[in-house]
Short mmCIF file of C-alpha atoms in Angstrom, two decimals:
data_model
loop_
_atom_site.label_atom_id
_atom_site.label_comp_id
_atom_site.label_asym_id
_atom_site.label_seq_id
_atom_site.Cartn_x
_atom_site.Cartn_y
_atom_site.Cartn_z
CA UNK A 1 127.40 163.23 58.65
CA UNK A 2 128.96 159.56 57.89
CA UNK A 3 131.41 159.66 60.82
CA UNK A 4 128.92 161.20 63.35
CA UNK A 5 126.29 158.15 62.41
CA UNK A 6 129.49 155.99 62.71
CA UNK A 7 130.71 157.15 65.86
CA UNK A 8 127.02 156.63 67.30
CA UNK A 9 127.07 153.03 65.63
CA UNK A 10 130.56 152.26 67.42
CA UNK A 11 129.12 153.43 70.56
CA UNK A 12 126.30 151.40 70.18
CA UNK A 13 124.09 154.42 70.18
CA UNK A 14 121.93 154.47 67.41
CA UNK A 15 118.57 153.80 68.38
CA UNK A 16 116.06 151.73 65.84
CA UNK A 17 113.90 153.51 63.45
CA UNK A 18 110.60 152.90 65.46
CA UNK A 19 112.15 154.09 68.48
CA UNK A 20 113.68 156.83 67.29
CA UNK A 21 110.01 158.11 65.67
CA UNK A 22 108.09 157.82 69.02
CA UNK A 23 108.84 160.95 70.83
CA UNK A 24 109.37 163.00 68.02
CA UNK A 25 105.52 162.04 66.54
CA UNK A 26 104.13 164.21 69.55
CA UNK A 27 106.18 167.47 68.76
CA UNK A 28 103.80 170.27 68.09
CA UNK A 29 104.60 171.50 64.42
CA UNK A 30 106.49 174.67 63.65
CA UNK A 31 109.75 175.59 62.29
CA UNK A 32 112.43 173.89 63.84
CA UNK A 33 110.42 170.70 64.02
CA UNK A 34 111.61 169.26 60.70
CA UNK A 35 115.39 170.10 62.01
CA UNK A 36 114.87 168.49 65.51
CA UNK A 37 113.51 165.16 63.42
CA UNK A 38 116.31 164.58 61.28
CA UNK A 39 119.43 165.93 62.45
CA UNK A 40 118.71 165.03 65.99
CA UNK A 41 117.53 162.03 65.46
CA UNK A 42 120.57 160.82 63.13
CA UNK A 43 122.58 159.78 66.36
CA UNK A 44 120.19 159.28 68.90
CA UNK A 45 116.44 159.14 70.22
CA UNK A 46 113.95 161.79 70.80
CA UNK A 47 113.25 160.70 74.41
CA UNK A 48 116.03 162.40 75.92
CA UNK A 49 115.39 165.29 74.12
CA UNK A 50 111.79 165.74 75.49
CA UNK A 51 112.22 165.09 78.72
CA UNK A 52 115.15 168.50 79.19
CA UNK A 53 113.69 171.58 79.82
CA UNK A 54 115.89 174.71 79.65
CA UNK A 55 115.30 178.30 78.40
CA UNK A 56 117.19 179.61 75.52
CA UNK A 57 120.70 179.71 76.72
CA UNK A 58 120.20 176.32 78.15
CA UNK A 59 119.17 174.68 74.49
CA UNK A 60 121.79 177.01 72.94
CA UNK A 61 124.42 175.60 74.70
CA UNK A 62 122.71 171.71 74.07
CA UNK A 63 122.76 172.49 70.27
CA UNK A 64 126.51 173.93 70.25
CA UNK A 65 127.37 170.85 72.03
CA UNK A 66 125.67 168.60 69.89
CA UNK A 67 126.85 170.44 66.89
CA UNK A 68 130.92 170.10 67.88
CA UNK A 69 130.03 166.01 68.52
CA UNK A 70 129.18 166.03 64.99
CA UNK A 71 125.22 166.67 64.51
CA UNK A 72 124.43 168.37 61.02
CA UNK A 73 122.59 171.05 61.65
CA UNK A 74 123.54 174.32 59.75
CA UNK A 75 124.46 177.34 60.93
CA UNK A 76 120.98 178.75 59.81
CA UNK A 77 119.11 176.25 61.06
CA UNK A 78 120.61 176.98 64.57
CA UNK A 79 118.86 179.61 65.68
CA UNK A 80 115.25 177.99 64.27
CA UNK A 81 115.71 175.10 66.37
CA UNK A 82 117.03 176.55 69.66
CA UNK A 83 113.98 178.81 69.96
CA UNK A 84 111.57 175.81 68.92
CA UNK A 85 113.39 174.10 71.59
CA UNK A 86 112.92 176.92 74.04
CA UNK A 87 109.15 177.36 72.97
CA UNK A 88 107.98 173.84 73.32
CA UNK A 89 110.18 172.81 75.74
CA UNK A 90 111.05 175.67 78.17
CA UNK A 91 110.12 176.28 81.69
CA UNK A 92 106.47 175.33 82.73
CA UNK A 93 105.81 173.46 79.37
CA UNK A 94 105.52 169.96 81.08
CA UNK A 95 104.45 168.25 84.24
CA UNK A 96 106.57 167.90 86.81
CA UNK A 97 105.40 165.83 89.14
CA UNK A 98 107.22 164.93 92.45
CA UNK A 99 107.84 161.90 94.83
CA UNK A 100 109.22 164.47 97.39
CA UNK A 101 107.37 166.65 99.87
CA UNK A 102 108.86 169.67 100.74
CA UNK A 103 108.62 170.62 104.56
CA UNK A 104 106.95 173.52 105.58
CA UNK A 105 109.25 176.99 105.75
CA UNK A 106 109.17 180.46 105.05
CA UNK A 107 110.10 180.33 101.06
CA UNK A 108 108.71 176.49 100.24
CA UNK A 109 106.03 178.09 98.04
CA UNK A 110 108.71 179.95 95.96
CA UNK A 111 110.85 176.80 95.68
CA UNK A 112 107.96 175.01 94.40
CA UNK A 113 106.65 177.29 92.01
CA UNK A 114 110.30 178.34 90.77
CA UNK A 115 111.82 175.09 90.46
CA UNK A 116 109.27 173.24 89.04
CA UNK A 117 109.43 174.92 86.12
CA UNK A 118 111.89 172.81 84.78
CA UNK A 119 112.43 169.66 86.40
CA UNK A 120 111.05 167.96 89.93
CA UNK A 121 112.02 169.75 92.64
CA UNK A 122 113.49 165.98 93.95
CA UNK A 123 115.91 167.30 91.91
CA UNK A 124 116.66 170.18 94.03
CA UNK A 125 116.43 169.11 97.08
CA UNK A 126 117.94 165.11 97.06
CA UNK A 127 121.66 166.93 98.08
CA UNK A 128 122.46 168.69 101.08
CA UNK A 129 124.46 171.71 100.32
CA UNK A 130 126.68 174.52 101.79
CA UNK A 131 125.52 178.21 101.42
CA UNK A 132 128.14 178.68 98.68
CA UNK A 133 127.40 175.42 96.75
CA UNK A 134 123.38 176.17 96.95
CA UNK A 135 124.25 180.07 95.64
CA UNK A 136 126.48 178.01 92.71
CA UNK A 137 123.40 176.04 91.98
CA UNK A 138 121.11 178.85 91.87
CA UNK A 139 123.65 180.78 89.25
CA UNK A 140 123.78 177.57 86.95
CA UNK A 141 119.93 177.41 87.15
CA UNK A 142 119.59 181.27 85.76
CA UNK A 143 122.23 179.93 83.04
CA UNK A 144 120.29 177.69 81.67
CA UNK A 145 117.05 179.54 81.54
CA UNK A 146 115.60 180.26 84.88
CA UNK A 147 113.36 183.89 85.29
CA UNK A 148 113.37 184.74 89.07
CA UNK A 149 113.32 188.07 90.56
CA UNK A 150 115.97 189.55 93.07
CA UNK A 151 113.52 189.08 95.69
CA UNK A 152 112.27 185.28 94.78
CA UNK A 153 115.94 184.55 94.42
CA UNK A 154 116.65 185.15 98.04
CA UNK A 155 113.44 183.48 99.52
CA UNK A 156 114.73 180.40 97.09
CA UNK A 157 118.41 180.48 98.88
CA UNK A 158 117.30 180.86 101.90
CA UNK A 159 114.51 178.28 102.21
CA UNK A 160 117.37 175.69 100.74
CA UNK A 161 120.15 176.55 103.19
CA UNK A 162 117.20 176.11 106.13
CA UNK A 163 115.85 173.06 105.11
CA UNK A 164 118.99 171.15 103.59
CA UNK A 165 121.99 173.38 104.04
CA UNK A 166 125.38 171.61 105.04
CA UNK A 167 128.27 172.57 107.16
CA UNK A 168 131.05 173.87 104.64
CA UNK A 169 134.20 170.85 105.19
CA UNK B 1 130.02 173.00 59.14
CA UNK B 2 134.04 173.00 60.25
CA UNK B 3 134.21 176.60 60.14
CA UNK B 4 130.78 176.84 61.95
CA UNK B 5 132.10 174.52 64.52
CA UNK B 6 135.46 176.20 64.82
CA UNK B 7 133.72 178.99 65.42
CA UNK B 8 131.88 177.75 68.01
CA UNK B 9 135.17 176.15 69.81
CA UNK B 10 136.80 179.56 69.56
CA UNK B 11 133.87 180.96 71.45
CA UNK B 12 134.47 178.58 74.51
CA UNK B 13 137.92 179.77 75.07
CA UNK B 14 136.62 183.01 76.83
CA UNK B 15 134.85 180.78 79.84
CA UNK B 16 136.70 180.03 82.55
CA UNK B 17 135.84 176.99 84.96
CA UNK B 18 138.21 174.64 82.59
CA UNK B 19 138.85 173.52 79.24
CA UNK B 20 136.28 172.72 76.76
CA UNK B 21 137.51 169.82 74.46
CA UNK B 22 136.83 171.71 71.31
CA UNK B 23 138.60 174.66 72.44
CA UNK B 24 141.65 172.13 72.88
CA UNK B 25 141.17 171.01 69.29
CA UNK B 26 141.21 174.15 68.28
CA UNK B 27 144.47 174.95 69.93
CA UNK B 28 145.72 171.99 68.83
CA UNK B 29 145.20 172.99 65.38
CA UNK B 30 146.66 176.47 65.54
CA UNK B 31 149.56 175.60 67.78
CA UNK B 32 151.32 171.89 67.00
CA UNK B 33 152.72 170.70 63.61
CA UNK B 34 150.98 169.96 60.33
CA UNK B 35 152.48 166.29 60.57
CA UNK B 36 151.45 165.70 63.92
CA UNK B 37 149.81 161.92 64.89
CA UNK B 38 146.48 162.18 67.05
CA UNK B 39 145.51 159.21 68.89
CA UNK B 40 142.86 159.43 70.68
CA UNK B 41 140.75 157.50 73.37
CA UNK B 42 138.08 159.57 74.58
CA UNK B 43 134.54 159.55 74.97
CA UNK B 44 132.98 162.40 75.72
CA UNK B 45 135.80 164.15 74.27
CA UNK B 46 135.25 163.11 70.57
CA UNK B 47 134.06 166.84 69.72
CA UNK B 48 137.88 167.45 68.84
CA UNK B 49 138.04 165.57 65.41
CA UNK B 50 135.38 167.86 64.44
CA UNK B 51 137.41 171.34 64.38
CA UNK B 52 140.70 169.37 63.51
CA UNK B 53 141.49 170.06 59.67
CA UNK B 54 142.56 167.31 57.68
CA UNK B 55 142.05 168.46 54.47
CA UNK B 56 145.86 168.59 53.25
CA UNK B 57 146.44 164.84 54.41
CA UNK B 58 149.72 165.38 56.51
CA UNK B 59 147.25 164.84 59.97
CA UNK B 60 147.08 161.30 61.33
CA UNK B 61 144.15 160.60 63.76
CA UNK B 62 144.14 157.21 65.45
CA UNK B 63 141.28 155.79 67.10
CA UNK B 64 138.99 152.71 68.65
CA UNK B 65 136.12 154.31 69.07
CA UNK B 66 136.37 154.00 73.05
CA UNK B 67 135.82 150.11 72.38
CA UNK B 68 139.08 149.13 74.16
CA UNK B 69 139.66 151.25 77.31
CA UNK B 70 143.18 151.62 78.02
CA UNK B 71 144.34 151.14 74.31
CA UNK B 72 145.52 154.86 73.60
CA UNK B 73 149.16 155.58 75.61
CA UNK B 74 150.20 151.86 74.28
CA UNK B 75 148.53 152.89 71.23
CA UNK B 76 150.84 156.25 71.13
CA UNK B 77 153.96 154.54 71.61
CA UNK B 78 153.69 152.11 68.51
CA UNK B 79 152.24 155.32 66.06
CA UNK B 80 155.90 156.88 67.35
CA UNK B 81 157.88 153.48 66.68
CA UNK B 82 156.04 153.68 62.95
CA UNK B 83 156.56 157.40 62.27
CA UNK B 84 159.36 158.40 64.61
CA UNK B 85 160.04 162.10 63.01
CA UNK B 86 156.07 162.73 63.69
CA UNK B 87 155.32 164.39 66.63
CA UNK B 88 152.52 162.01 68.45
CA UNK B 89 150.34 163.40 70.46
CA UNK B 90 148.13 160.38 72.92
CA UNK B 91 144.89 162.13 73.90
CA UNK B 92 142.87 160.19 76.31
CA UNK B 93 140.52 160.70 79.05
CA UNK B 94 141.31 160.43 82.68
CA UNK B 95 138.97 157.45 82.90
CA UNK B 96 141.09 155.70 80.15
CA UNK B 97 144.36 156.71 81.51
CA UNK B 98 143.30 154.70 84.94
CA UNK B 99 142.45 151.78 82.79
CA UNK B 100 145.69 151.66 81.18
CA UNK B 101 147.59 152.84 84.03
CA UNK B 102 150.55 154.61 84.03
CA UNK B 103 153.66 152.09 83.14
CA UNK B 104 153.39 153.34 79.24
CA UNK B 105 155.14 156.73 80.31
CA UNK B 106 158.08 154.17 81.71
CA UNK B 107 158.23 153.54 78.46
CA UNK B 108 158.42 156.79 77.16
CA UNK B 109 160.93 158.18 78.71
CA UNK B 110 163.62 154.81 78.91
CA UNK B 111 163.59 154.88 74.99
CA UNK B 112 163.34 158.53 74.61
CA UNK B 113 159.86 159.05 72.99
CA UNK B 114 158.76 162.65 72.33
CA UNK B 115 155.33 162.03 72.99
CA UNK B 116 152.84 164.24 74.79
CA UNK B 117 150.03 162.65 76.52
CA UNK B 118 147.06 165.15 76.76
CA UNK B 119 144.93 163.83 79.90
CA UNK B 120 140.94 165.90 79.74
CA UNK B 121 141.17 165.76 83.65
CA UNK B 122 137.09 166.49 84.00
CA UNK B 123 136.89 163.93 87.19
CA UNK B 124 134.41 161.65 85.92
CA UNK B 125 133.04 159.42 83.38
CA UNK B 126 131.36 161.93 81.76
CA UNK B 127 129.56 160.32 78.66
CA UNK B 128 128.60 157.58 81.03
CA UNK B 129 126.94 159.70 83.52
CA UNK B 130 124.57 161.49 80.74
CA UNK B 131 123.82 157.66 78.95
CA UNK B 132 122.21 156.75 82.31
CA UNK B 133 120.65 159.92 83.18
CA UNK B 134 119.13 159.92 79.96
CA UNK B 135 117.46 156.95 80.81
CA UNK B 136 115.39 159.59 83.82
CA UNK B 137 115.33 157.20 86.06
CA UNK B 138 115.96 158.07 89.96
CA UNK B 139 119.28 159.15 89.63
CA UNK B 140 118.22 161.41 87.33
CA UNK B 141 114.95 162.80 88.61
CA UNK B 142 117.36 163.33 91.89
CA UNK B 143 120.60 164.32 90.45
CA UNK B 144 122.57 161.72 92.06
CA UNK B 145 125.29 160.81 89.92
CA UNK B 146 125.95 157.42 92.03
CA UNK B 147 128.90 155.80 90.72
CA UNK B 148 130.57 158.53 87.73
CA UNK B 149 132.25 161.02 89.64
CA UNK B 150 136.01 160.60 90.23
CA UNK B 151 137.27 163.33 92.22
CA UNK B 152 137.72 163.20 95.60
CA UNK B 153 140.54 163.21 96.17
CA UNK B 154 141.30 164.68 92.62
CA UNK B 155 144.38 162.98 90.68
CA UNK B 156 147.17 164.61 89.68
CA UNK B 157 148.53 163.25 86.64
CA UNK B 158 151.63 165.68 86.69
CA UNK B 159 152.59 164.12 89.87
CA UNK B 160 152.21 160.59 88.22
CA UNK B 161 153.77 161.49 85.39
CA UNK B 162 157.20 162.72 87.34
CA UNK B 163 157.03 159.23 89.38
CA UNK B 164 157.90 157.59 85.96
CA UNK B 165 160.51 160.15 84.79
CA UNK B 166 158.32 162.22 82.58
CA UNK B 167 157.66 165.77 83.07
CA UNK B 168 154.30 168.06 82.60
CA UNK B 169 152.24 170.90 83.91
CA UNK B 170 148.43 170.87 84.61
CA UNK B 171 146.05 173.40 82.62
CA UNK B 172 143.44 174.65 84.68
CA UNK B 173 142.39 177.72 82.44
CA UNK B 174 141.71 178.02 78.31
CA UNK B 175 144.07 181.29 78.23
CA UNK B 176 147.29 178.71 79.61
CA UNK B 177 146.91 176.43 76.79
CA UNK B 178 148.92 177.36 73.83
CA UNK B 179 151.47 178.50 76.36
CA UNK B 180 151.22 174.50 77.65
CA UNK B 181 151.00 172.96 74.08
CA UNK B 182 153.78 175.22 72.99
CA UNK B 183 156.36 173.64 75.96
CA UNK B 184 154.99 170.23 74.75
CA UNK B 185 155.87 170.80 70.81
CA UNK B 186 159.09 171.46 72.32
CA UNK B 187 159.74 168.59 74.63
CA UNK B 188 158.73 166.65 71.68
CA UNK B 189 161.17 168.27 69.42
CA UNK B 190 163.62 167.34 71.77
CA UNK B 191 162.64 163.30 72.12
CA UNK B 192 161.48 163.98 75.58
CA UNK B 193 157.70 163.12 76.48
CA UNK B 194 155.68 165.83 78.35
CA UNK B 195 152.21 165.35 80.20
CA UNK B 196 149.77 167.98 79.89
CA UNK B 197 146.95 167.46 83.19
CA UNK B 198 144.05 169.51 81.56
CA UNK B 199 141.11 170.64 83.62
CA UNK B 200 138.41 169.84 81.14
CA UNK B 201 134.89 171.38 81.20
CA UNK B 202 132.11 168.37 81.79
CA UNK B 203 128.74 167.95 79.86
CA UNK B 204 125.24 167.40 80.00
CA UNK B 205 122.81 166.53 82.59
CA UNK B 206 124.37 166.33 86.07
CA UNK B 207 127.30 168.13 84.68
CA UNK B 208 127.61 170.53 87.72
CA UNK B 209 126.87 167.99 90.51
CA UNK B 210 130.37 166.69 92.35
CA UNK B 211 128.31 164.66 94.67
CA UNK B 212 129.06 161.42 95.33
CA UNK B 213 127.70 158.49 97.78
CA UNK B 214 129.24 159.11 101.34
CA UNK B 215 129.99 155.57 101.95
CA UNK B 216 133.73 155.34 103.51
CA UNK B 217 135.10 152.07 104.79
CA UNK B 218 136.02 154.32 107.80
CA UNK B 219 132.23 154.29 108.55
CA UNK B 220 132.13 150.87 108.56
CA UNK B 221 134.48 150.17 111.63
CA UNK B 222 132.84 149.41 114.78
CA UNK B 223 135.58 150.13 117.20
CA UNK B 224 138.64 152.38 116.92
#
């Protein structure tokens, strides 16, 4: 515990008490809550925290990787606070709003609804991409969390490679 | 919580796509000497203290905190002039060997210093990329890492490291690793230095993303 809160000291990350209880005084309660407040908060602020979405393998993967940089939280606790994480902070629990409107295509209403559920689709669409690098992006998404049926998968692909595919170099 | 950590490092071994840094610590810990010096200049790579064990005091871990870029290879070399029967082992990221720049392996191998220099090769500046995205601000909300990304063309810091006399192989995958830190433990044994290129895994938001800004000084010319 010591050398993670030094290490965040050294890199000039620790964030000042007020800050660091802003975001977490919305959380809904629950179990998990009281792990999220205190070992989470040790090193850094809430804010990043509450502005990720992911499903479960996506926070598992945040918490293992927070956990080998030195964040105390116990092997027990693990599991309480990934699926807190993944219930009040999963896909579709947050706005998502968009400075980006998506041109009209077969597929745009899939790409909205299935993309959004997580981030703003600026997100998806800022970066032209070849078939192969859109498909890679589309595996990473179902990684971290993303539901989307065989059939929603290819309207998803195929509206991206339409509307902002790239020639492979 | 070292065990619990250790065994999530030995967990990351079976994905392939590169080298997670606690999978090298974990490696490191099974494969080089009890007496072996660490020092270290990484960022985003400080998970590896965390599964090293240095409960029976022989370790040595050396470190700045990532305060001084380009400390660590120089660093390396005067750990080895204090404790020359150690093995020393230099671990820094590929954004803090391009700060120091590569003369230190000159070094190396005129006055016969069996050091390895580990290089986590992940292409960017990887801690730096999530500390602005965190910030969700457009480059963020778009996914535009504008200025982090190093690759393109990708270095190879074997091929550096044989410019200056000292030999290495690159790592690409976690199953090549002990194989790679076992030929280091031996260059070291015999006073030669060794540079391992490692492929390293990169985290966090944006992780994923090699884009970068097109901009080319090529573009800029208005006649041929």
């Amino acid at each position: 515990m010591a050398s993670a809160v030094f290490a965040c000291i050294v890199l000039g990350t620790v964030a000042p008490a007020q800050e660091r209880s802003g975001a977490g005084a919305n959380l809904p309660a629950g179990p998990g809550r009281e792990v999220l407040t205190t070992a989470c908060n040790a090193c850094h602020n809430l804010n990043t925290v509450v502005e990720y979405r992911a499903g479960k393998s996506g926070w598992q993967e945040v918490v293992d990787n927070m956990v080998l940089q030195g964040a105390e939280v116990l092997p027990e606790e693990a599991p309480v606070l990934i699926d807190y994480l993944a219930a009040n902070l999963g896909p579709n629990s947050g706005s998502t709003s968009s400075k980006v409107t998506l041109p009209s295509g077969p597929g745009k209403e899939v790409v909205e609804s299935r993309c959004s559920v997580c981030h703003a689709v600026d997100q998806a669409v800022s970066i032209r991409r070849t078939p192969e690098e859109w498909e890679k992006v589309i595996n990473q998404m179902v990684e971290v969390g993303l539901e989307v049926t065989s059939e929603e998968r290819r309207a998803v692909v195929s509206y991206l490679n339409m509307q902002f595919g790239k020639a492979a170099q | 919580m070292k065990e619990y950590r250790q065994s999530i490092a030995k967990g990351l071994g079976n994905k392939s796509g590169g080298v997670h840094t606690a999978y090298l610590g974990l490696e490191l810990e099974n494969t080089l000497d009890r007496n072996t010096c660490f020092v270290a200049e990484t960022d985003s790579g400080r998970v590896m203290e965390h599964v090293l064990d240095f409960s029976d005091g022989n370790k040595e871990f050396f470190s700045n905190g990532g305060r001084a870029l380009g400390w660590g290879m120089g660093a390396a070399f005067g750990v080895k002039l204090a404790h020359p029967d150690r093995p020393v082992v230099a671990v820094v990221g590929d954004g803090a060997f391009n700060f120091t720049g590569p003369q230190p392996l000159w070094s190396y191998a005129r006055y016969k210093a069996g050091i390895t220099v580990i290089v986590l090769n992940n292409r960017c500046y990887d801690n730096e990329r999530n500390r602005m995205f965190g910030r969700n601000g457009r480059q963020a909300q778009t996914g535009k890492d504008m200025i982090c990304y190093n690759g393109n063309p990708d270095i190879d810091y074997v091929k550096v490291a044989a410019g200056y006399g000292v030999e290495g192989q690159v790592v690409k995958e976690p199953s090549q690793l002990r194989a790679a830190l076992q030929r280091a433990k031996s260059a070291m044994a015999q006073n030669s230095p060794y540079v391992l290129d490692i492929q390293s895994t990169r985290m966090g938001r944006g992780a994923q993303s090699p884009w970068h800004p097109e901009f080319t000084l090529a573009g800029l010319r208005g006649r041929a």
